[in-house]
Amino acid sequence: MRMRQLGALCGLMLLTLAVLASARPKAGSEQKCKSGPVDLVFLIDSSRSVRPYEFETMRKFMIDILDTLDIGPNTTRVGVVQYSSQVRSEFSLKTHTRLDSMVKGINQIIPLAQGTMTGLAIRYMMNVAFSAEEGDRPKVPNVAVIVTDGRPQDRVAEVAAEARQKGIEIYAVGVARADMASLRAMASLPFEDHVFLVESFDLIQQFGQQFQDKLCGADLCLESDHGCEHICESSPGSYHCLCLPGYTLNDNGKTCAVIDYCSFGNHTCDHECVSVLGGFLCRCDEGYRLLGDGTTCRAIDLCAEGKHDCEQICISAPGVFTCDCHKGYTLNEDEKTCTAIDLCAEGKHDCEQICISAPGVFTCDCNKGFKLNRDKRTCTNMDLCNTVEHGCEHQCVSTPGSYYCICPEGQLLQEDGKSCGTCKSANIDLVLLIDGSKSVRPQNFELVKQFVNQVVDSLDVSAHGTRVGLVQYSSRVRTEFPLNMYHSADEIKAAVMKVVYMEKGTMTGLALKHMLEHSFSEAEGARPPSRNIPRVGLVFTDGRSQDGITEYTKKAKEAGITMYAVGVGKAVEDELREIASEPVEKHFYYTTDFSAISTIAENLKINVCPEESQGEIEVKDPCACESLVEFQQATMSSLDQFTQKHILFLTSSPKHKVHLFSIHYRFTCELNESLLLLNQLSTGWDHCSSGAAGEPASVQEVI
């Protein structure tokens, strides 16, 4: 049967390459090449380099081959796949069972006219075309004929080798510009029978007769005295001898000899090998038994069979055993029983506080007020506030192994981490997002950098004070320096002046996302939330954002970041107001011209103190003595300053008359305001006197 199948395969190959015999279908009366069952797939190159008339020649080439084959569901099945930059199945092995319908399908093929992805086509052929779903039959030879006119644009050697290993016999037919090295990489061996290269499509038929005799020749195993002792296997124009199982072919290529598997090391016996015809038998040494696989010897395990008297652990050897104990136990003198070791009592533990013993093992515990750590050995004090001198001015909060101090509402924790202070002594973590888009222009970008440095000048910058980070954005986002890079205003200002203008788009939303996820991370210098250091973000832009800002503006505010928005020129007011924190009027600034941003920097007071950031003053009892005295002293001081200025005006030179007139006008306005304040103070005291009898006489005298 095997000889018939191999003969059939060779016959099919002969018939497949009959493509080389003629470019036109043969007359129906011509005798078919009887090859037996074969599954044949054509892979035809329809890249743009194949001209229309050349593709017609290829079409006739396939039809002429089919005309020589015995087409039928139980004989030869044929499928056609065309490829270029993609792969398309024109019809599968199970689509047509008759020659006329198959020819009609070939005539309806429309070329793809793209690239030359031959490797992709071979993989499709191997995984899809020769699959049971596409009509491939088991135990039927698989034959592929690849026709191409150019060099593949992908790798073919590896996938072609994989296809050949799966039993697919490949013929490679190259035309004109085809690459011989690529043809040999695709084709089966021997190359002289499977590789063809012609100068043009019109010359394909020249090779038809050359290979017809070889592919459809006589079966030499049947029609010659081959001399094979056991088995003769035909191949195109030749044959070779094989031997029955248990025998090996001698050097003469015809006779066979019994294989001595034991002598040649061709056995897998663990112990002793005994040769027999066609194979070998295995035997085991004393104390071992042969397993069911017939080759492996396993020691007789007295422990596993329960033939021992060990209390805990039995260690087996062929035919014998020894006893041992679990960790934490020791073997007694009888070499069979075990006694538990008290590791706590013997000091063989590493518990920091309490050791709890069990046979051969121990666990650790901690004293009251402590918690066992993950290492299950050491302990952490859970209430340091009550066990150490914490030094917190207001309140101490314990954490595992540590503590931190907090301050009452309205005050912030100072640099020492223990004392509390007013907002004026507070520090912040400030990140500035500056727009480096193309619309800013280089000269204006220099003004932006000066604006940043003006803001820095208004801050108390230090490692433990205010920290400043800078991010530039356009179509992408770049951290110029994080919060923890510089610790003085001079360092920051020098770094700002070295920033390089990015240009391109305006992705404000992406910059806000970067600020939230990276700039205010502890890795980049933001201090942990437990420190209660306010986080402030300032966005400077000159145009509409090219992406959404709503999501990360909202997330930044929810994260407790105070947002300032500064816009110039074409900046969109609605976007600026959306970015700014409440109240928007205190956190939103806009000017039409870059030259005016220095004025914004002078007026911008980045401060988290309620009385400064929101324009409010400390709420005090207006009738309290210290309130009235403080107000009166401040007012009198202002009056004194205005008086001195007025005297200066009266003694000034006439040549400065116009300038001094404007100064006098301003002084007059300021003096009127101070007089109004005095009037309010008097009115307030009258109100307080009517409802607060008993105020000190000294206050009335001051008024």
XYZ file of C-alpha atoms in Angstrom:
703
model
C 0.000 0.000 0.000
C 2.786 2.407 0.929
C 4.505 1.725 -2.410
C 1.304 2.531 -4.245
C 0.870 5.803 -2.350
C 4.440 6.849 -3.014
C 4.048 5.937 -6.633
C 0.884 7.974 -6.736
C 2.639 10.979 -5.200
C 5.413 10.865 -7.758
C 2.914 10.481 -10.558
C 1.072 13.549 -9.319
C 4.254 15.541 -9.229
C 4.907 14.577 -12.810
C 1.454 15.636 -13.762
C 1.689 18.851 -11.751
C 4.799 19.883 -13.568
C 3.194 18.970 -16.855
C 2.494 22.709 -16.687
C 5.800 22.980 -18.375
C 4.661 20.928 -21.357
C 2.081 23.288 -22.811
C 0.391 26.664 -22.279
C -3.014 25.504 -23.553
C -5.468 22.817 -22.400
C -5.027 19.478 -24.163
C -7.719 17.780 -26.150
C -10.088 15.729 -24.076
C -9.161 12.563 -25.902
C -5.516 12.661 -24.663
C -4.811 9.939 -22.074
C -4.604 11.051 -18.435
C -1.579 10.347 -16.216
C -2.957 7.907 -13.640
C -1.370 8.897 -10.364
C -3.758 7.706 -7.661
C -5.265 9.942 -4.939
C -3.444 13.302 -4.612
C -4.349 16.660 -3.008
C -2.801 19.445 -5.154
C -2.725 23.193 -4.373
C -1.484 25.928 -6.732
C 0.051 29.090 -5.161
C 0.117 31.699 -7.931
C 1.871 35.072 -7.685
C -0.492 37.908 -8.728
C 1.736 40.809 -7.659
C 1.779 44.047 -9.632
C 4.954 42.918 -11.456
C 2.950 40.176 -13.261
C 1.593 41.843 -16.362
C -1.958 41.040 -17.544
C -0.869 38.924 -20.512
C 1.603 37.080 -18.256
C -1.184 36.301 -15.791
C -3.233 34.906 -18.709
C -0.265 32.662 -19.565
C -0.167 31.503 -15.924
C -3.922 30.831 -16.087
C -3.390 28.630 -19.192
C -0.423 27.008 -17.437
C -2.679 25.747 -14.626
C -5.432 24.630 -17.022
C -2.940 22.634 -19.099
C -1.718 20.822 -15.965
C -5.278 20.066 -14.852
C -6.014 18.664 -18.317
C -3.405 15.924 -17.745
C -4.753 14.934 -14.297
C -7.403 12.423 -13.321
C -9.746 14.907 -11.563
C -12.297 13.485 -9.134
C -13.331 13.384 -5.469
C -11.542 10.025 -4.988
C -8.562 10.691 -7.277
C -7.006 14.125 -7.695
C -8.384 17.146 -5.817
C -7.167 20.633 -6.713
C -7.247 23.995 -4.906
C -6.017 27.393 -6.118
C -4.674 30.216 -3.897
C -3.437 33.537 -5.286
C -1.277 35.951 -3.297
C 0.344 39.356 -3.414
C 0.431 41.523 -0.260
C -2.496 39.405 0.945
C -3.665 35.833 0.408
C -6.965 34.824 -1.193
C -8.313 31.314 -1.745
C -9.980 31.079 -5.173
C -11.343 27.589 -4.507
C -10.498 24.819 -2.036
C -9.750 21.116 -2.481
C -13.423 20.256 -1.926
C -14.961 22.995 -4.114
C -14.804 21.297 -7.550
C -15.015 17.608 -8.481
C -15.054 18.087 -12.254
C -12.483 19.535 -14.636
C -14.883 21.864 -16.483
C -16.061 23.622 -13.282
C -12.448 23.861 -12.110
C -11.389 25.518 -15.403
C -14.309 27.932 -15.115
C -13.125 28.899 -11.602
C -9.590 29.554 -12.868
C -10.869 31.751 -15.707
C -12.779 33.881 -13.179
C -9.670 34.749 -11.092
C -9.012 38.506 -10.817
C -5.356 39.382 -10.002
C -4.671 41.177 -6.706
C -1.852 43.285 -8.205
C -0.028 44.240 -4.968
C 3.207 43.066 -3.283
C 4.891 39.624 -3.122
C 4.308 38.037 0.337
C 5.289 34.458 -0.606
C 6.017 33.393 2.998
C 2.540 34.497 4.056
C 1.032 32.434 1.217
C 3.007 29.288 2.153
C 1.807 29.567 5.772
C -1.808 29.925 4.562
C -1.362 26.896 2.323
C 0.076 24.830 5.194
C -2.450 25.850 7.885
C -5.634 26.389 5.851
C -5.521 25.036 2.275
C -4.255 21.608 3.418
C -6.741 21.283 6.282
C -9.596 18.819 6.680
C -12.070 21.729 6.642
C -10.829 22.697 3.168
C -11.021 19.118 1.810
C -7.593 17.671 2.622
C -7.716 13.867 2.983
C -5.743 11.861 5.534
C -2.993 9.599 4.210
C -3.221 11.225 0.746
C -0.055 12.947 -0.611
C -0.039 16.756 -0.404
C 1.576 18.570 -3.346
C 2.056 22.332 -3.798
C 3.114 24.157 -6.988
C 4.359 27.733 -6.351
C 4.585 30.000 -9.425
C 6.283 33.410 -8.908
C 8.053 36.061 -10.976
C 9.880 38.014 -8.275
C 11.820 38.020 -5.025
C 9.651 37.462 -1.897
C 9.114 40.507 0.328
C 9.021 38.329 3.448
C 10.909 35.322 4.864
C 10.183 31.967 3.161
C 12.909 29.553 4.285
C 11.548 28.808 7.789
C 7.870 28.446 6.845
C 8.727 26.365 3.743
C 10.852 24.035 5.901
C 7.931 23.703 8.330
C 5.590 22.845 5.443
C 7.994 20.194 4.113
C 8.308 18.684 7.608
C 4.528 18.291 7.610
C 4.802 16.147 4.462
C 3.967 18.742 1.782
C 6.017 18.249 -1.401
C 6.758 21.684 -2.896
C 7.575 22.514 -6.528
C 8.915 26.043 -7.137
C 8.491 27.489 -10.660
C 10.253 30.846 -11.183
C 9.719 33.112 -14.178
C 11.818 36.053 -15.448
C 12.749 38.089 -12.335
C 12.416 35.207 -9.860
C 15.265 34.670 -7.383
C 16.911 31.222 -7.603
C 18.005 31.286 -3.949
C 14.396 31.878 -2.878
C 13.140 29.084 -5.161
C 15.617 26.615 -3.618
C 14.630 27.770 -0.115
C 11.004 26.852 -0.890
C 11.322 23.646 -2.929
C 11.633 20.021 -1.788
C 14.726 17.914 -2.457
C 16.231 17.040 -4.840
C 16.343 20.570 -6.320
C 16.899 19.273 -9.864
C 13.423 17.681 -9.724
C 11.592 20.472 -7.860
C 13.090 23.834 -8.958
C 12.399 25.418 -12.374
C 13.480 28.846 -13.645
C 12.571 30.205 -17.114
C 13.141 33.582 -18.728
C 9.484 34.341 -19.479
C 5.986 32.994 -19.003
C 5.917 32.028 -22.684
C 8.783 29.555 -22.153
C 7.182 27.514 -19.345
C 6.041 24.835 -21.799
C 9.670 24.113 -22.790
C 10.134 22.209 -19.533
C 6.996 20.085 -19.798
C 8.374 17.187 -21.809
C 11.699 17.275 -19.897
C 10.043 16.164 -16.665
C 7.027 14.246 -17.954
C 8.951 10.986 -18.412
C 10.500 11.295 -14.944
C 7.246 12.114 -13.122
C 4.953 9.721 -14.997
C 7.592 7.056 -15.647
C 7.443 3.333 -14.809
C 7.390 1.972 -11.256
C 10.890 0.406 -11.067
C 9.952 -1.593 -7.980
C 7.304 -3.395 -10.051
C 9.040 -3.576 -13.424
C 12.696 -4.216 -12.542
C 14.860 -6.622 -10.541
C 15.442 -4.252 -7.655
C 17.194 -6.772 -5.366
C 15.713 -5.381 -2.123
C 15.659 -8.121 0.549
C 12.641 -6.748 2.418
C 10.897 -3.661 0.968
C 11.295 -1.691 -2.303
C 10.027 1.923 -2.314
C 9.644 3.759 -5.631
C 10.575 7.387 -6.286
C 10.426 9.360 -9.553
C 12.712 7.495 -11.953
C 14.320 5.509 -9.175
C 13.792 3.356 -6.070
C 15.396 2.561 -2.712
C 15.304 -0.367 -0.288
C 13.885 -0.485 3.233
C 13.965 -3.084 6.011
C 11.302 -4.539 8.285
C 11.118 -3.399 11.926
C 13.959 -4.889 13.981
C 16.362 -4.884 11.011
C 18.812 -2.353 9.602
C 19.890 -1.827 5.975
C 23.407 -3.068 5.197
C 26.019 -0.999 3.368
C 25.075 -2.611 0.026
C 21.722 -0.801 0.257
C 19.733 -3.994 -0.420
C 20.137 -6.625 2.313
C 19.047 -6.315 5.958
C 20.575 -7.417 9.310
C 19.024 -7.922 12.776
C 19.522 -4.898 15.001
C 21.361 -5.701 18.260
C 19.754 -2.982 20.363
C 21.713 -3.989 23.450
C 25.198 -3.977 21.866
C 24.705 -0.702 20.048
C 23.245 1.092 23.057
C 19.860 1.402 21.381
C 18.002 0.288 24.474
C 16.581 2.090 27.491
C 16.959 -0.616 30.119
C 17.858 0.660 33.579
C 19.885 -2.438 34.462
C 20.335 -5.472 32.130
C 19.431 -5.656 28.416
C 18.685 -8.998 26.658
C 18.536 -8.853 22.816
C 15.697 -10.591 20.944
C 14.692 -10.486 17.264
C 13.356 -7.060 16.459
C 13.909 -5.639 19.918
C 15.152 -6.241 23.451
C 14.024 -7.253 26.928
C 15.024 -5.669 30.244
C 15.867 -7.331 33.572
C 16.464 -5.760 37.000
C 19.104 -6.352 39.681
C 18.232 -8.004 42.989
C 16.229 -5.720 45.247
C 14.535 -4.039 42.268
C 11.413 -4.811 40.286
C 10.616 -4.063 36.621
C 7.866 -1.516 36.073
C 5.069 -1.722 33.581
C 6.995 0.173 30.871
C 9.278 -2.859 30.572
C 12.482 -0.807 30.867
C 12.506 0.970 34.211
C 13.713 -0.695 37.407
C 12.566 0.633 40.745
C 13.965 -0.332 44.128
C 11.679 -2.305 46.366
C 10.534 0.441 48.775
C 10.049 -1.079 52.228
C 8.968 2.322 53.543
C 6.231 2.752 50.961
C 5.054 -0.803 51.546
C 4.803 -0.180 55.294
C 7.450 -2.763 56.123
C 9.211 -0.603 58.773
C 8.735 0.612 62.396
C 9.915 4.244 62.147
C 7.869 6.667 64.288
C 8.111 9.609 61.907
C 10.263 9.370 58.769
C 11.320 6.249 56.903
C 14.211 6.571 54.422
C 14.269 3.744 51.920
C 17.178 2.075 50.088
C 16.925 -1.053 47.903
C 15.784 -3.740 50.347
C 16.638 -1.735 53.522
C 15.538 1.403 55.400
C 16.652 3.891 58.055
C 14.610 6.176 60.350
C 14.713 9.931 60.797
C 12.645 12.633 62.525
C 10.855 15.795 61.470
C 12.460 19.183 61.949
C 12.329 20.078 65.634
C 12.551 16.457 66.770
C 15.585 14.348 67.593
C 16.055 10.603 66.977
C 16.273 8.520 70.120
C 18.897 5.840 70.820
C 16.604 3.091 69.490
C 16.975 4.814 66.094
C 13.225 4.529 65.561
C 11.356 6.876 67.922
C 11.587 10.701 68.176
C 11.460 13.347 70.955
C 10.237 16.909 70.396
C 12.781 19.731 70.733
C 11.591 22.772 72.742
C 13.148 25.495 70.598
C 11.930 28.285 72.917
C 13.426 26.696 76.014
C 16.715 26.030 74.226
C 16.878 29.611 72.952
C 16.747 28.482 69.341
C 14.387 31.211 68.178
C 14.536 34.815 67.002
C 11.367 36.223 68.535
C 11.818 39.822 69.634
C 9.407 39.601 72.591
C 7.406 36.391 73.216
C 8.217 32.828 71.995
C 5.428 30.230 71.928
C 6.766 26.681 71.572
C 5.233 23.673 69.797
C 6.902 20.329 68.998
C 9.809 21.220 66.785
C 8.465 24.644 65.896
C 7.696 28.000 67.474
C 5.635 31.108 66.862
C 6.220 34.652 68.035
C 3.912 37.102 69.783
C 4.175 40.632 71.155
C 3.496 42.412 74.421
C 0.418 44.566 74.934
C 0.498 47.716 72.848
C 2.685 46.116 70.182
C 1.810 44.413 66.878
C 3.604 41.485 65.232
C 5.264 42.526 61.962
C 5.053 40.685 58.659
C 8.337 38.901 59.364
C 6.451 37.133 62.213
C 9.438 37.814 64.462
C 9.711 41.511 65.358
C 7.158 43.827 66.989
C 6.019 47.389 66.307
C 4.853 49.825 68.960
C 1.271 50.771 68.015
C 0.889 53.652 70.525
C 4.058 55.733 70.438
C 2.113 58.856 71.377
C 1.555 57.433 74.882
C 4.973 55.841 75.273
C 7.445 58.461 74.000
C 7.982 62.210 74.356
C 6.430 63.152 71.029
C 6.644 66.958 71.449
C 3.492 67.679 69.417
C 2.171 71.157 70.212
C -1.479 70.285 69.595
C -2.200 66.567 69.042
C -0.172 63.385 68.438
C -1.534 60.660 66.106
C -0.013 57.175 66.439
C 0.773 55.000 63.405
C 2.386 51.532 63.345
C 5.922 52.121 64.572
C 5.698 55.894 64.281
C 3.562 58.971 64.899
C 2.847 62.396 63.461
C 1.558 65.702 64.776
C -1.537 67.594 63.652
C -2.722 71.136 64.272
C -6.137 72.646 64.984
C -8.259 73.912 62.102
C -6.932 77.200 60.755
C -3.302 76.409 61.602
C -0.632 74.464 59.764
C 2.156 72.189 60.905
C 5.525 73.941 60.807
C 8.871 72.748 59.458
C 9.810 71.032 62.718
C 6.800 68.760 62.238
C 5.606 69.464 65.773
C 4.629 73.088 66.310
C 1.623 74.858 64.762
C 1.510 78.257 63.098
C -0.697 80.641 61.223
C -1.112 80.640 57.473
C 1.586 83.301 57.048
C 4.207 80.772 58.093
C 2.825 78.034 55.839
C 4.765 76.431 52.984
C 3.414 74.979 49.743
C 4.286 72.527 46.993
C 3.818 74.548 43.774
C 3.818 73.077 40.244
C 3.639 75.481 37.303
C 2.284 74.208 33.962
C 3.448 76.573 31.185
C 2.125 76.490 27.628
C 4.964 75.913 25.131
C 2.732 75.664 22.041
C 3.624 77.129 18.657
C 1.206 80.055 19.077
C 3.201 81.440 22.040
C 6.165 82.441 19.832
C 9.817 82.370 21.023
C 9.985 86.015 22.149
C 6.796 85.644 24.198
C 8.065 82.382 25.704
C 10.956 84.371 27.187
C 8.341 86.644 28.821
C 6.619 83.538 30.197
C 9.897 82.447 31.806
C 10.276 85.909 33.355
C 6.705 85.584 34.651
C 7.619 82.266 36.313
C 10.658 83.855 37.974
C 8.524 86.759 39.253
C 6.253 84.202 40.902
C 9.276 82.404 42.384
C 10.562 85.699 43.832
C 7.359 86.015 45.860
C 7.860 82.634 47.533
C 9.937 81.436 50.480
C 11.785 78.652 48.626
C 13.788 76.030 50.554
C 14.001 72.281 51.003
C 11.755 72.465 54.067
C 9.807 75.534 52.932
C 8.091 76.085 49.596
C 9.050 73.698 46.803
C 8.612 74.534 43.113
C 8.340 72.260 40.079
C 8.012 73.253 36.418
C 6.260 71.384 33.572
C 6.134 72.551 29.930
C 3.515 71.189 27.557
C 2.505 71.433 23.916
C 1.493 68.302 21.969
C 3.355 66.382 24.682
C 4.346 66.992 28.273
C 7.875 67.444 29.663
C 8.950 67.846 33.277
C 11.554 70.616 33.247
C 12.384 70.015 36.905
C 10.461 68.250 39.732
C 9.640 69.602 43.182
C 12.682 68.048 44.821
C 15.372 69.198 42.363
C 16.136 72.762 43.517
C 16.093 74.201 47.039
C 16.643 77.934 46.464
C 14.997 80.644 44.395
C 18.279 81.386 42.578
C 18.657 77.759 41.481
C 15.077 77.640 40.242
C 15.322 80.936 38.348
C 18.547 79.835 36.663
C 16.914 76.548 35.618
C 13.845 78.396 34.283
C 15.964 80.561 31.990
C 17.524 77.406 30.489
C 14.152 75.892 29.530
C 13.924 75.211 25.763
C 10.759 76.214 23.898
C 8.833 73.120 22.680
C 6.347 74.567 20.083
C 3.573 72.409 18.445
C 0.059 71.888 19.945
C -1.835 72.745 23.160
C -2.692 69.566 25.150
C -3.721 71.189 28.439
C -5.709 68.131 29.550
C -2.663 65.889 29.084
C -0.587 68.356 31.136
C -3.164 68.315 33.982
C -3.093 64.500 33.947
C 0.732 64.550 34.132
C 0.649 67.034 37.021
C -1.819 64.910 38.995
C -0.173 61.522 38.388
C 3.505 62.483 38.383
C 4.360 66.046 39.449
C 2.566 65.766 42.831
C 3.932 62.277 43.551
C 6.264 61.730 46.474
C 8.795 60.314 44.002
C 9.088 63.770 42.415
C 9.288 65.629 45.721
C 5.708 66.248 46.834
C 5.489 65.922 50.588
C 3.143 63.249 51.979
C -0.461 64.241 52.766
C 0.169 63.580 56.454
C 2.412 66.684 56.496
C -0.587 68.872 55.531
C 1.554 70.846 53.075
C -0.834 72.593 50.637
C -0.485 71.613 46.991
C -0.938 74.382 44.416
C -1.043 74.098 40.602
C -0.742 77.107 38.262
C -1.674 76.719 34.569
C -0.373 79.365 32.115
C -1.830 79.152 28.571
C -2.439 81.315 25.510
C -5.078 79.306 23.647
C -7.851 76.725 23.622
C -6.897 73.238 24.723
C -6.839 70.629 21.968
C -8.010 67.926 24.373
C -10.485 67.645 27.223
C -9.639 69.286 30.550
C -12.767 68.501 32.576
C -11.782 65.061 33.900
C -8.344 65.922 35.289
C -9.342 69.420 36.426
C -12.023 67.791 38.561
C -9.646 65.064 39.796
C -6.986 67.659 40.728
C -9.447 69.625 42.849
C -10.806 66.425 44.433
C -7.188 65.568 45.337
C -7.001 68.825 47.309
C -4.869 70.744 44.800
C -5.581 74.500 44.691
C -5.651 75.483 40.993
C -4.751 78.896 39.543
C -5.396 79.716 35.854
C -3.529 82.484 33.994
C -4.552 83.191 30.379
C -3.090 85.406 27.681
C -4.283 86.393 24.195
C -6.525 83.696 22.714
C -6.931 81.767 25.960
C -10.573 80.689 26.436
C -12.150 82.244 29.520
C -14.534 79.306 30.076
C -11.590 76.891 30.195
C -9.650 79.149 32.557
C -12.639 79.416 34.891
C -13.111 75.637 34.790
C -9.465 75.128 35.799
C -9.495 77.748 38.590
C -10.432 76.817 42.167
C -13.241 78.492 44.075
C -13.704 81.383 44.424
C -12.855 81.659 40.712
C -12.256 85.427 40.899
C -9.350 84.853 43.280
C -7.754 82.121 41.178
C -8.315 83.333 37.587
C -6.260 85.959 35.724
C -6.334 87.098 32.092
C -4.630 89.666 29.863
C -4.757 90.232 26.126
C -1.053 90.897 25.706
C 2.067 88.992 26.787
C 3.704 92.293 27.703
C 1.201 92.659 30.557
C 1.848 89.331 32.267
C 4.446 90.906 34.538
C 1.585 92.929 36.054
C -0.303 89.688 36.693
C 2.778 88.276 38.417
C 2.914 91.313 40.716
C -0.756 90.972 41.656
C -0.783 87.174 41.885
C -0.532 86.102 45.523
C -0.213 82.347 45.698
C -1.124 81.717 49.308
C -3.315 79.191 51.036
C -4.136 81.506 53.926
C -7.876 82.262 53.940
C -7.319 85.965 54.788
C -4.929 86.425 51.836
C -6.124 84.028 49.157
C -9.792 84.915 49.522
C -9.510 88.593 50.448
C -10.939 88.110 53.913
C -9.684 89.279 57.315
C -9.511 87.516 60.605
C -12.873 87.555 62.354
C -12.461 89.265 65.743
C -14.830 90.817 68.280
C -15.091 94.479 67.112
C -15.897 95.580 70.646
C -12.854 93.931 72.163
C -10.393 96.384 73.625
C -7.384 95.043 71.741
C -9.279 95.294 68.434
C -10.059 98.986 68.894
C -6.579 99.853 70.049
C -4.981 97.973 67.146
C -7.227 99.729 64.603
C -6.635 103.183 66.144
C -2.839 102.748 66.198
C -2.706 101.611 62.575
C -4.882 104.545 61.464
C -2.839 107.129 63.337
C 0.350 105.718 61.849
C -1.102 106.109 58.332
C -2.152 109.705 59.079
C 1.336 110.523 60.246
C 2.851 109.133 57.033
C 0.394 111.120 54.884
C 1.231 114.305 56.814
C 4.927 113.875 56.092
C 4.187 113.349 52.410
C 2.024 116.461 52.339
C 4.820 118.556 53.876
C 7.152 117.193 51.194
C 4.691 118.319 48.559
C 4.525 121.888 49.981
C 8.329 122.235 50.011
C 8.899 120.790 46.526
C 10.347 122.820 43.647
C 7.857 124.539 41.252
C 9.424 122.827 38.286
C 7.862 119.559 39.496
C 4.437 121.148 39.786
C 2.623 118.807 37.391
C 4.119 115.686 38.928
C 3.475 116.885 42.469
C -0.083 117.742 41.657
C -0.768 114.092 40.826
C 0.969 113.028 44.040
C -1.070 115.520 46.019
C -4.244 114.223 44.472
C -3.354 110.652 45.409
C -2.409 111.679 48.967
C -5.688 113.553 49.330
C -7.638 110.423 48.316
C -5.672 108.258 50.700
C -6.124 110.786 53.517
C -9.869 110.868 52.936
C -9.942 107.096 53.190
C -8.074 107.234 56.506
C -10.446 109.883 57.870
C -13.316 107.651 56.863
C -11.716 104.812 58.809
C -11.412 107.079 61.879
C -15.060 107.935 61.565
C -15.943 104.241 61.400
C -13.781 103.617 64.473
C -15.603 106.345 66.401
C -18.986 105.037 65.312
C -17.945 101.520 66.288
C -16.829 102.682 69.730
C -20.162 104.480 70.278
C -21.913 101.236 69.382
C -19.706 99.200 71.693
C -20.042 101.740 74.548
C -23.814 101.530 74.393
C -23.783 97.769 74.792
C -20.559 97.198 76.679
C -20.398 99.494 79.656
C -17.313 99.192 81.748
C -14.696 99.378 78.950
C -11.399 100.770 80.197
C -11.292 104.576 80.303
C -7.874 104.526 78.635
C -9.458 103.378 75.394
C -11.958 106.262 75.432
C -9.145 108.657 76.031
C -7.242 107.296 73.068
C -10.291 107.797 70.838
